[in-house]
Coordinates of C-alpha atoms in Angstrom, one line a residue:
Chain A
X18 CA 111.1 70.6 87.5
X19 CA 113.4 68.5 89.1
X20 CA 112.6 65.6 91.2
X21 CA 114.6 64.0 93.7
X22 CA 114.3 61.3 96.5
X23 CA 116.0 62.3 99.6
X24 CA 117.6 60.1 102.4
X25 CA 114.6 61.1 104.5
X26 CA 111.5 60.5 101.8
X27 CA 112.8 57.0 100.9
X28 CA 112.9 56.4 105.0
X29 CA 109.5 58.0 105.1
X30 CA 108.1 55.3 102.6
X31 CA 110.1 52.2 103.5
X32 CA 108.1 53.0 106.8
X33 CA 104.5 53.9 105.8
X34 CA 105.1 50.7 103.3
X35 CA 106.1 49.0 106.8
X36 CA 103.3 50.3 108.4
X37 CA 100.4 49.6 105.6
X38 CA 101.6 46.0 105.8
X39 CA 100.9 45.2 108.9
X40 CA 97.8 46.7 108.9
X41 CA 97.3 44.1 106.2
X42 CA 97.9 41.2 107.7
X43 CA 96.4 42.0 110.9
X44 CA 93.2 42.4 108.7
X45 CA 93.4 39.0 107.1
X46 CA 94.1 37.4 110.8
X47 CA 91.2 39.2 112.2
X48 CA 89.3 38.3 109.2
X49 CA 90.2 34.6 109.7
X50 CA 87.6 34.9 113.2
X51 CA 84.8 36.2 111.3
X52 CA 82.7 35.5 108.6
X53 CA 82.8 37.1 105.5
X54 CA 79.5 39.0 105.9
X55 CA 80.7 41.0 109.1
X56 CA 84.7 41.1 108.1
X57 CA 85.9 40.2 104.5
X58 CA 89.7 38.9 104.2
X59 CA 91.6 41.2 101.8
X60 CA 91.2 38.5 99.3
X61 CA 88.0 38.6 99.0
X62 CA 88.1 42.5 99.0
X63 CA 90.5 42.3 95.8
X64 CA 87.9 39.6 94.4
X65 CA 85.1 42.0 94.8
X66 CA 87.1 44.9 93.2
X67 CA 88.7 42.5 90.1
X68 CA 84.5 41.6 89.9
X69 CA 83.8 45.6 89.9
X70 CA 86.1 46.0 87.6
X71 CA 85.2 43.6 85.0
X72 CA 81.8 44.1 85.5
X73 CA 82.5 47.9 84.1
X74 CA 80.6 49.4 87.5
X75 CA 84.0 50.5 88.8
X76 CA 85.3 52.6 86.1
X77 CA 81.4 54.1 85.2
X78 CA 80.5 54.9 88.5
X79 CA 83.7 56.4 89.5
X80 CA 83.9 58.6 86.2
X81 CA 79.9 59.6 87.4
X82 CA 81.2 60.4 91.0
X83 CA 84.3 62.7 89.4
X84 CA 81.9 64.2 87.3
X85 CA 79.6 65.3 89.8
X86 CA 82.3 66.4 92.3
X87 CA 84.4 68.7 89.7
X88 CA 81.1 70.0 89.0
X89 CA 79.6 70.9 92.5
X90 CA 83.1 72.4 93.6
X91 CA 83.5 74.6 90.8
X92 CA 80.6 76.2 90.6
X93 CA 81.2 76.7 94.3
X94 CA 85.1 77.9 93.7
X95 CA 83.8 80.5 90.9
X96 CA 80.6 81.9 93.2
X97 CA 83.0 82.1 95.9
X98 CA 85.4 83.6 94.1
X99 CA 82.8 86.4 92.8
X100 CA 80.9 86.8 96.1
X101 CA 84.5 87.3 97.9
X102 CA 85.1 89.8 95.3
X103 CA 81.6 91.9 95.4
X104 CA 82.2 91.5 99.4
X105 CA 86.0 92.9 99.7
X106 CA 84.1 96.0 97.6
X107 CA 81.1 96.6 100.0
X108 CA 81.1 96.7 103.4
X109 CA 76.8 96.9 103.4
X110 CA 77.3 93.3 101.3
X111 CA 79.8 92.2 104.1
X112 CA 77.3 92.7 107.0
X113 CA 74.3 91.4 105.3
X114 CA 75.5 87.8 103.9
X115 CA 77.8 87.3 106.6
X116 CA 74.9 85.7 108.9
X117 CA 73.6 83.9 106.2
X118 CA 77.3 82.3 105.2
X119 CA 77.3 81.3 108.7
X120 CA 74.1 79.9 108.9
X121 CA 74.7 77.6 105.5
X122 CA 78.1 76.7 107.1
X123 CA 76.7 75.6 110.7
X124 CA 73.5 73.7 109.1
X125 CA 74.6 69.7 109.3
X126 CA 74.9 68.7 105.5
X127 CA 72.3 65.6 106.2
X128 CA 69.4 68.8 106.2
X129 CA 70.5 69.8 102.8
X130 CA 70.4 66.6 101.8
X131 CA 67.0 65.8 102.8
X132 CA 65.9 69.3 101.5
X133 CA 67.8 68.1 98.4
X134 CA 65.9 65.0 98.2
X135 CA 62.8 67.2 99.0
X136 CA 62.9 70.2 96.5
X137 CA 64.8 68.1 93.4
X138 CA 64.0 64.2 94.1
X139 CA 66.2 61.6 93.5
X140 CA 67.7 63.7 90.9
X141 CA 70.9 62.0 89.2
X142 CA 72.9 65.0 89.2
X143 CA 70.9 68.0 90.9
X144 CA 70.5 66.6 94.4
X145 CA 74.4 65.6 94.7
X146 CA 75.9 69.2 93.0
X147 CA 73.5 71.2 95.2
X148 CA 75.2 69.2 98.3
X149 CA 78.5 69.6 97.3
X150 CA 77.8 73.5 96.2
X151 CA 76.3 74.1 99.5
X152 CA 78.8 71.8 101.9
X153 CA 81.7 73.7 100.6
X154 CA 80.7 77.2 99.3
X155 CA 81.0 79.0 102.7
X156 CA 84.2 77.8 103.1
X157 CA 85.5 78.9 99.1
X158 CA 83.8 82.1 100.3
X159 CA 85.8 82.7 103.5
X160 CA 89.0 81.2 102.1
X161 CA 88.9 83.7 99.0
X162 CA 88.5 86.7 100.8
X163 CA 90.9 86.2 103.3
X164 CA 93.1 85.4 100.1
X165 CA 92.5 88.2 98.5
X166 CA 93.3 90.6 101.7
X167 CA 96.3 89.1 100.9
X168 CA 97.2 90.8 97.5
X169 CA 99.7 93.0 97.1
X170 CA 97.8 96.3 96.7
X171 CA 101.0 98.1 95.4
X172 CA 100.8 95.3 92.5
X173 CA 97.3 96.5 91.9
X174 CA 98.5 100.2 92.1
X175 CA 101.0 99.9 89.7
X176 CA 98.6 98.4 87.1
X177 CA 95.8 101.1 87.4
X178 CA 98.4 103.5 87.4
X179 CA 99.3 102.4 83.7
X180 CA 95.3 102.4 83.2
X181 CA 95.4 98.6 83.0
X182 CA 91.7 97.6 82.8
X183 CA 90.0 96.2 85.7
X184 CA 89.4 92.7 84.0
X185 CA 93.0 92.6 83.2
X186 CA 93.7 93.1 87.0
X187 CA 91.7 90.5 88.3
X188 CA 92.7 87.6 85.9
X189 CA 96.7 88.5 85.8
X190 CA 96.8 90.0 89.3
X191 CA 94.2 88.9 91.3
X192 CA 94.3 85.5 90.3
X193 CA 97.7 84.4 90.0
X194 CA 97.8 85.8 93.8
X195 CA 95.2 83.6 94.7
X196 CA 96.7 80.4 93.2
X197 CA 99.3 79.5 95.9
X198 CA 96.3 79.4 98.8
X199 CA 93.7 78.1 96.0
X200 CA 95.6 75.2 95.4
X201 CA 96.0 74.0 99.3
X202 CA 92.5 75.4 99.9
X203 CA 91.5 72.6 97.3
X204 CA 92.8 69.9 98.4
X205 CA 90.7 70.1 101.9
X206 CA 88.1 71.8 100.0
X207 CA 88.2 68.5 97.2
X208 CA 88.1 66.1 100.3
X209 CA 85.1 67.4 101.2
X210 CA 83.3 67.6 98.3
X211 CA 83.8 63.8 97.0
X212 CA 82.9 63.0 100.8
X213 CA 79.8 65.2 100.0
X214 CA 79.0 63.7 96.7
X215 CA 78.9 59.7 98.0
X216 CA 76.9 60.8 101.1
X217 CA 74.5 62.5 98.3
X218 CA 74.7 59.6 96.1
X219 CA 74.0 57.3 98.7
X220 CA 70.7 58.7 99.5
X221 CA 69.1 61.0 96.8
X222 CA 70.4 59.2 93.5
X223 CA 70.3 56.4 91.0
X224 CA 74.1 56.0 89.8
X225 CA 77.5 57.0 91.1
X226 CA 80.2 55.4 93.8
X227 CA 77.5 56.1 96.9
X228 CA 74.3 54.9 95.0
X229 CA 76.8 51.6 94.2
X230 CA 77.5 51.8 98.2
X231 CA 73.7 51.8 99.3
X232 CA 72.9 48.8 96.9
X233 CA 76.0 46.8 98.3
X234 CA 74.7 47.6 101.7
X235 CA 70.9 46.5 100.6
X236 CA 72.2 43.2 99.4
X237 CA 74.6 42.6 102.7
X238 CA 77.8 42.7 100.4
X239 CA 80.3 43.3 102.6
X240 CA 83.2 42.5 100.0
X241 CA 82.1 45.4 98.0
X242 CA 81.7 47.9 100.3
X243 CA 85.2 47.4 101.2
X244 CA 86.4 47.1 97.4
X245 CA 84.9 50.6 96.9
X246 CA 86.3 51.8 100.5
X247 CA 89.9 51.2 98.8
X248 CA 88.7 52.8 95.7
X249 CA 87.9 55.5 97.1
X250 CA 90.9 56.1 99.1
X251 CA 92.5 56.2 96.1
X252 CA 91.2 58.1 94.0
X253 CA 91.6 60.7 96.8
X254 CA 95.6 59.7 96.7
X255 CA 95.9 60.5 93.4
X256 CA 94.0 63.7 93.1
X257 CA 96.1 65.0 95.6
X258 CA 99.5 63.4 94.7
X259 CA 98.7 62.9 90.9
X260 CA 96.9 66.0 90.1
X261 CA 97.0 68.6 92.7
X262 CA 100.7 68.3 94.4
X263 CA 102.0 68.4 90.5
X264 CA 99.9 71.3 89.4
X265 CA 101.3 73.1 92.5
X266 CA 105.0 73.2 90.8
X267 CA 103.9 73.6 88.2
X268 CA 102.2 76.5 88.8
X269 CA 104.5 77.9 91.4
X270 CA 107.5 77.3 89.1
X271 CA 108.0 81.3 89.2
X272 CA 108.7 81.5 92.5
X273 CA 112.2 80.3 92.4
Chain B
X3 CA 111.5 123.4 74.5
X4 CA 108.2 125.1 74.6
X5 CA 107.1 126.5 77.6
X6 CA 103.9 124.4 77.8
X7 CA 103.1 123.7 81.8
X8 CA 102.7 120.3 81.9
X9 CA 102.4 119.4 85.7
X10 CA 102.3 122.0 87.8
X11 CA 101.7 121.6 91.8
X12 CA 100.0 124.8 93.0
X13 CA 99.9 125.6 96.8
X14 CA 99.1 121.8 97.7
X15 CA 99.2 121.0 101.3
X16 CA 99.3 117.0 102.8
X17 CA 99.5 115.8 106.3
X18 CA 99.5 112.1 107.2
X19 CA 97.9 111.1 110.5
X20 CA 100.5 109.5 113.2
X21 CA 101.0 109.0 117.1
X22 CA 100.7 112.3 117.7
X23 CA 97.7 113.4 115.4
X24 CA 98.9 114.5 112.4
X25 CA 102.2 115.5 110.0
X26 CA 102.1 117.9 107.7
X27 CA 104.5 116.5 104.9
X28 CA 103.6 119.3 102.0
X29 CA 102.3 123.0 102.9
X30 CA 101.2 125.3 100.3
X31 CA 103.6 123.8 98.0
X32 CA 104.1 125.0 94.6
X33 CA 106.2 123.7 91.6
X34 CA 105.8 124.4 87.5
X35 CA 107.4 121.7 85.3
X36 CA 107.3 122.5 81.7
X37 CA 107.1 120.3 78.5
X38 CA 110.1 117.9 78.3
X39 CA 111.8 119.6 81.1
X40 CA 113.7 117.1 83.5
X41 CA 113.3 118.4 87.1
X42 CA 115.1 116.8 90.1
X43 CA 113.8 116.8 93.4
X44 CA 116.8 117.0 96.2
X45 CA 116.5 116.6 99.5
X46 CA 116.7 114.9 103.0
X47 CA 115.4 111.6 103.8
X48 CA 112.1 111.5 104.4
X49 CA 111.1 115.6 103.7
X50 CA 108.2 114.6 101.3
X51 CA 109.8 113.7 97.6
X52 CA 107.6 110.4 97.7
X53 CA 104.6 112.2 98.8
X54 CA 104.8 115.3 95.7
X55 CA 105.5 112.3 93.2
X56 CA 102.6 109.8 94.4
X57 CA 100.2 113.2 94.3
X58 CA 101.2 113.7 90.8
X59 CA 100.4 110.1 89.9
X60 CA 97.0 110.6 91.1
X61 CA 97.9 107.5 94.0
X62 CA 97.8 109.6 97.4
X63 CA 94.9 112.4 97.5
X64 CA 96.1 116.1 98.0
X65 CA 93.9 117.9 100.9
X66 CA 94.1 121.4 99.7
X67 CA 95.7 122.9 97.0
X68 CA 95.9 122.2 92.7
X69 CA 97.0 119.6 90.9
X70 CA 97.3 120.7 86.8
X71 CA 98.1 117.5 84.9
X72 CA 96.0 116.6 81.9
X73 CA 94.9 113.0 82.6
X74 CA 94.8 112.1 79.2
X75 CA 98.4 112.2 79.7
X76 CA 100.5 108.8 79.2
X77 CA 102.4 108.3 82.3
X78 CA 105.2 106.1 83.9
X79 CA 106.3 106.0 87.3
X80 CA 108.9 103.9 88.3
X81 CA 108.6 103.0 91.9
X82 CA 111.7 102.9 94.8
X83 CA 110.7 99.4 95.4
X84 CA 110.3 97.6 91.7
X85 CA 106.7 96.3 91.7
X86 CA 107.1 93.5 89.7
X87 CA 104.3 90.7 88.9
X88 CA 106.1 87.6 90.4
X89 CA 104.3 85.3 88.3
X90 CA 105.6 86.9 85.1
X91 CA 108.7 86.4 83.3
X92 CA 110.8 90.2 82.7
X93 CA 109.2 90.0 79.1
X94 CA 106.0 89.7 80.2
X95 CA 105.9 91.9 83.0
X96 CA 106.8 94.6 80.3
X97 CA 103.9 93.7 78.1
X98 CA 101.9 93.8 80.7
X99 CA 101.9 97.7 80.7
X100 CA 102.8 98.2 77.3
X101 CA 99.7 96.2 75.6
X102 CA 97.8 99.4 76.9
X103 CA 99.0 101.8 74.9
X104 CA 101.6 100.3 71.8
X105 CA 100.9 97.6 69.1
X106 CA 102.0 94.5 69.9
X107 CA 105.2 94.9 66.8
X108 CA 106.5 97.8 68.0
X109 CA 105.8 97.0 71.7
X110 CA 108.1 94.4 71.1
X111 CA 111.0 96.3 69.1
X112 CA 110.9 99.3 71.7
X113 CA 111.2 96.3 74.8
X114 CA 114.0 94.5 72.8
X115 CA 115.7 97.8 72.3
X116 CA 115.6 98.8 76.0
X117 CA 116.2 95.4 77.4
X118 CA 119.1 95.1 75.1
X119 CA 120.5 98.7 76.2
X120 CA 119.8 97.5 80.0
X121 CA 122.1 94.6 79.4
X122 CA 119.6 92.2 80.4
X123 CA 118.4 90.5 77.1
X124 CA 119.2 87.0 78.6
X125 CA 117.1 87.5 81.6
X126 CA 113.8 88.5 79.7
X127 CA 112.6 84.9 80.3
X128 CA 113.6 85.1 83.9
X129 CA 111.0 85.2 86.6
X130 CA 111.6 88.4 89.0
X131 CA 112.3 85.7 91.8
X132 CA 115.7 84.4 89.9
X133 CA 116.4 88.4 89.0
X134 CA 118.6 90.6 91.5
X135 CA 118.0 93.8 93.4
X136 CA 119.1 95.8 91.0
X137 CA 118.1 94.1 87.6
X138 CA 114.6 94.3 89.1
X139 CA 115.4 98.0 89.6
X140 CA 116.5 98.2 86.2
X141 CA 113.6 96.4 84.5
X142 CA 111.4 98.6 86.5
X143 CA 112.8 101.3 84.7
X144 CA 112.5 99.8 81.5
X145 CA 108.9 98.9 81.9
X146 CA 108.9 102.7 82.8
X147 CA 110.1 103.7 79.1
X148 CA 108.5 101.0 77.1
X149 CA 105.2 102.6 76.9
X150 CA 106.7 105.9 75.7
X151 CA 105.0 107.8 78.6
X152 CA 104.4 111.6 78.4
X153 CA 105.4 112.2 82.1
X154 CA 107.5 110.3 83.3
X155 CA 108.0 110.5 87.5
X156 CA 110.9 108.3 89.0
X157 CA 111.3 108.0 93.1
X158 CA 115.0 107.1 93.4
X159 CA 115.4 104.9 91.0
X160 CA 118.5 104.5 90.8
X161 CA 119.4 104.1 94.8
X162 CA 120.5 100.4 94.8
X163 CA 123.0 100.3 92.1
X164 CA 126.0 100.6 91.7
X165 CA 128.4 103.2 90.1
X166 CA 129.1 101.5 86.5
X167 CA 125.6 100.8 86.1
X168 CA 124.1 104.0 87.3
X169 CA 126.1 106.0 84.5
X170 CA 125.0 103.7 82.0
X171 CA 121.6 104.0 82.6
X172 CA 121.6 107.8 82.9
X173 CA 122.8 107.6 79.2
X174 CA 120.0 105.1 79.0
X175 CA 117.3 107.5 80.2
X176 CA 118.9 110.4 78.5
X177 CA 119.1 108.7 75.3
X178 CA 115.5 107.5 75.3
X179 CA 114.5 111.4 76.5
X180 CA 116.0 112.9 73.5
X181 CA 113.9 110.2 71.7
X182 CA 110.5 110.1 73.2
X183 CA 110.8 113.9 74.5
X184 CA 109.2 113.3 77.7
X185 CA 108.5 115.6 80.9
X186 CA 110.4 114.0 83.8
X187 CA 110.1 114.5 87.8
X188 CA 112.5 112.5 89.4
X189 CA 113.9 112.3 93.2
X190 CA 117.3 111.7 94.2
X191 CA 119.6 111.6 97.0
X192 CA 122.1 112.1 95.1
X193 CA 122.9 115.4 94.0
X194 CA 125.6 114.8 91.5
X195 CA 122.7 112.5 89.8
X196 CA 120.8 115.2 89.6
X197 CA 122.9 117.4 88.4
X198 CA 123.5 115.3 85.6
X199 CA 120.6 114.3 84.3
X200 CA 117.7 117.6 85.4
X201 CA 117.5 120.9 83.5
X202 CA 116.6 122.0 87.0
X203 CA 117.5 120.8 90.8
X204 CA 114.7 121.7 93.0
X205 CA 116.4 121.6 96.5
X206 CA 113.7 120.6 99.6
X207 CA 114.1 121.6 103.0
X208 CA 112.7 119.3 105.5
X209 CA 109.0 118.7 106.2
X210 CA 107.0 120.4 106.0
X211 CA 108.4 120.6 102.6
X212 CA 109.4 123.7 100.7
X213 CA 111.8 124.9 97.9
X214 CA 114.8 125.9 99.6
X215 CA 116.5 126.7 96.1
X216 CA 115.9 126.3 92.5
X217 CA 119.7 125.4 90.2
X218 CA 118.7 125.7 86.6
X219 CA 121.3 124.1 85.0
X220 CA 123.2 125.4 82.2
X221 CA 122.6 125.3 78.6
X222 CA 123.8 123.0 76.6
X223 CA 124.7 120.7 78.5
X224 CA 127.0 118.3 78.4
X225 CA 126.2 115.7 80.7
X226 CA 129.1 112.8 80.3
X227 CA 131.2 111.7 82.8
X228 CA 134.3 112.8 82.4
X229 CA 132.6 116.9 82.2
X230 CA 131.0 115.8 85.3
X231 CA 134.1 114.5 87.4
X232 CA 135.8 118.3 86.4
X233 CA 132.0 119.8 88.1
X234 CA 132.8 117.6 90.9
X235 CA 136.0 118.9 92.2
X236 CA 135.5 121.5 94.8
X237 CA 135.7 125.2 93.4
X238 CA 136.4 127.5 96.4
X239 CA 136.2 131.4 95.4
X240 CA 132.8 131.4 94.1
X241 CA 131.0 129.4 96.9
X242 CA 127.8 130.3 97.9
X243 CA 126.5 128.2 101.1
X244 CA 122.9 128.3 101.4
X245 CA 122.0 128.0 105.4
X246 CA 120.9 124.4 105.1
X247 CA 122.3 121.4 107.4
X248 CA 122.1 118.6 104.3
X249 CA 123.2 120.9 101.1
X250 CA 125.6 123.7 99.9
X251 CA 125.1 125.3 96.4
X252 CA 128.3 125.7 94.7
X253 CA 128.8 127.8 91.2
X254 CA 132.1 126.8 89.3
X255 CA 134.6 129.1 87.6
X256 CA 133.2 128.1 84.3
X257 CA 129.4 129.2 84.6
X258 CA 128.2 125.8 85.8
X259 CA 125.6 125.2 88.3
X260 CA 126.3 122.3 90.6
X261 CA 125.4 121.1 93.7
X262 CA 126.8 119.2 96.1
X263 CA 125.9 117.4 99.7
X264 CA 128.3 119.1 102.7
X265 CA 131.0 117.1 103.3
X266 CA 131.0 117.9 107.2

């Protein structure tokens, strides 16, 4: 794959660079007027996160976070995935879990936390996959079957006519013509789900990035919610620069 | 050749629905093909070839009428537009098929073999993106003989390529028909093509779709070139003009069946 920096990306970044600056030091101006408690200086911010980091809280809790998230979105990308499937089949399946799809999709994720927090507890894992699953499964499941209206059925014709099996058609057919929209319906989807996971964390668990959040809050540090604001921010920069935006050519490399 | 009926159409009839409510593309249609036979379907643009061959392969349904094709039957069809999986390399897209029917060993001599023959050995790692028209074309075809099919249908498969390559895959297909033994339906616009490669030319009228004439070509054969160009050149005592606007039938001095488009 070849990489290349053009006129207009280096502008781009000299820019942004530019632009991240001053947003920098108008934050340690601003922080000059206020006390540490309301508005920490970016010193302190970096002091809280070099603390984090030697304390080992930043790597653990971030690694518990990921964990969690990967977790909760898959399961949601695979039953989305399989329900799109059954419903592109059956129009009776269509009508009768449309409604519902709608109703998960419209319900404000704060109720399924508290049912969450209701039905599992403060469950270290349960209560923050079942958010995720349910924040972003009706949107895997709407994504994936406009997707796959979008496969070539001639592809599909071609293979049955050479009595290819129907598991060979969906994972080297239906798949690889779902990759190109999978991968940018991830990265929103991804956004959504860490977002989902912290909020979870924050109120129906013991560990993880937004159980770390609630205790900073409790204890009025200031420092460290901003130290994990940053971390955050990213960790979402590299999954979608690092991980995702790679993966993309690499995967697409066939489509010169 | 035996005279074993492989795929026979028997009074099938198709209409399509359009602006006007429907279009009867195929009525009461018949057609026998025997066992390794090569039959070509001629005829103007549009008058139904697709339709016959995509009823054969079992991918449009028939509203009245027979179809007699044993579907334990290996077949191939190779498609006007090449339907390639973009996401495989030329290699792979032939494995694809293949892995259903051949052992992976021979699967892989027979693809060599044919990709080689095709002239397109260094492409076999190529994605069909990087390939052009008419390599696609030609790996469709290939794909087409790499699982040694039993019936083999073809819809113009040969319409975007050129001259030089055209003849060299007719000795291709030939070549691998003498091998594998196959029964072939094919359609053409070409009649010359078809001519060269068919035991018979089935000659279509316009829709809705009937035989208009029947050329069994002479046996043996000889089906290169240079026998072909003699065929070509216009023979004018024995003509015999069927009353068709696309097609006249000629017969030449020596016995040969030909036919060839009207040049007016």
């Amino acid at each position: 794959m070849r990489i290349s920096i053009s006129k207009d990306n280096l502008k781009q970044g000299i820019t942004g660079t530019a632009g991240l600056l001053a947003v920098l030091i108008f934050w340690g101006v601003l922080a000059q007027n206020y006390h540490p408690l309301i508005l920490p200086s970016p010193q302190d911010t970096l002091t809280a996160l070099v603390n984090l980091h030697e304390s080992g809280t930043l790597w653990l809790n971030i690694g518990i976070t990921l964990k969690r998230t990967v977790l909760g979105y898959f399961l949601a990308l695979l039953g989305g995935f399989f329900l799109a499937l059954m419903l592109r089949s059956s129009e009776l399946w269509q009508a009768l879990t449309r409604p519902l799809i709608t109703i998960i999709q419209v319900i404000p994720p704060v109720i399924w936390l508290l049912l969450a927090v209701i039905w599992f507890g403060i469950a270290d894992d349960l209560t923050p996959v079942f958010l995720i699953f349910i924040v972003t499964f009706p949107m895997t499941v709407v994504n994936m079957s406009a997707s796959l209206e979008s496969i070539d059925t001639k592809l599909v014709e071609m293979a049955r006519l050479y009595r290819i099996p129907q598991k060979k058609i969906i994972t080297q057919i239906y798949l690889p013509s779902l990759v190109p929209q999978l991968i940018s319906n991830i990265s929103v989807g991804v956004s959504f789900a860490w977002k989902s996971t912290i909020f979870a964390e924050y109120m129906g668990s013991t560990s993880g990035v937004g159980y770390a959040l609630s205790v900073a809050n409790a204890n009025l540090e200031t420092d460290k919610l901003f130290a994990w604001a940053m971390v955050l921010v990213c960790v979402m920069l590299f999954c979608e620069y690092g991980i995702l935006r790679p993966m993309e050519r690499r995967v697409m490399r066939w489509s010169a | 050749m035996t005279n074993k009926v492989v795929l026979e159409f028997k009074g099938i009839s198709k209409s399509f629905p359009n602006k006007n409510g429907s279009l009867q593309v195929l009525k009461d249609f018949s057609l026998t093909i025997r066992k390794g036979e090569i039959v070509a379907l001629v005829g103007p643009s549009g008058c139904g070839k697709t339709t016959l061959l995509n009823i054969a392969a079992g991918l449009v349904e028939r509203d009245s009428g027979e179809l007699v094709l044993d579907r334990e039957k290996r077949l191939a069809y190779v498609f006007q537009e090449p339907r390639l999986l973009p996401w495989k390399t030329v290699d792979e897209n032939i494995w694809f098929v293949q892995e259903q029917f051949l052992e992976a060993e021979n699967a892989r001599l027979l693809r060599n073999r044919l990709l080689e023959k095709a002239e397109l050995s260094a492409f076999r790692n190529a994605y069909p993106a990087a390939l052009s028209g008419g390599m696609k074309q030609r790996v469709e075809l290939i794909r087409a003989l790499s699982v040694e099919p039993e019936v083999l249908l073809m819809d113009e498969p040969f319409k975007s390529l050129d001259v030089a390559l055209r003849t060299q895959l007719w000795d291709l297909l030939l070549e691998e028909h003498e091998r594998q033994g196959f029964t072939m339906l094919f359609s053409t616009h070409d009649p010359g093509e078809a001519m060269i490669l068919a035991d018979r030319v089935v000659i279509l009228t316009d829709k809705p779709t009937r035989i208009m004439h029947e050329v069994v070509m002479d046996e043996p054969r000889d089906r290169r070139l240079q026998q072909f160009d003699v065929a070509l050149s216009p023979i004018n005592s024995d003509t015999l003009t069927i009353f068709d606007p696309f097609y006249s039938i000629h017969c030449s001095h020596n016995g040969r069946n030909a036919v060839f488009p009207r040049n007016d």
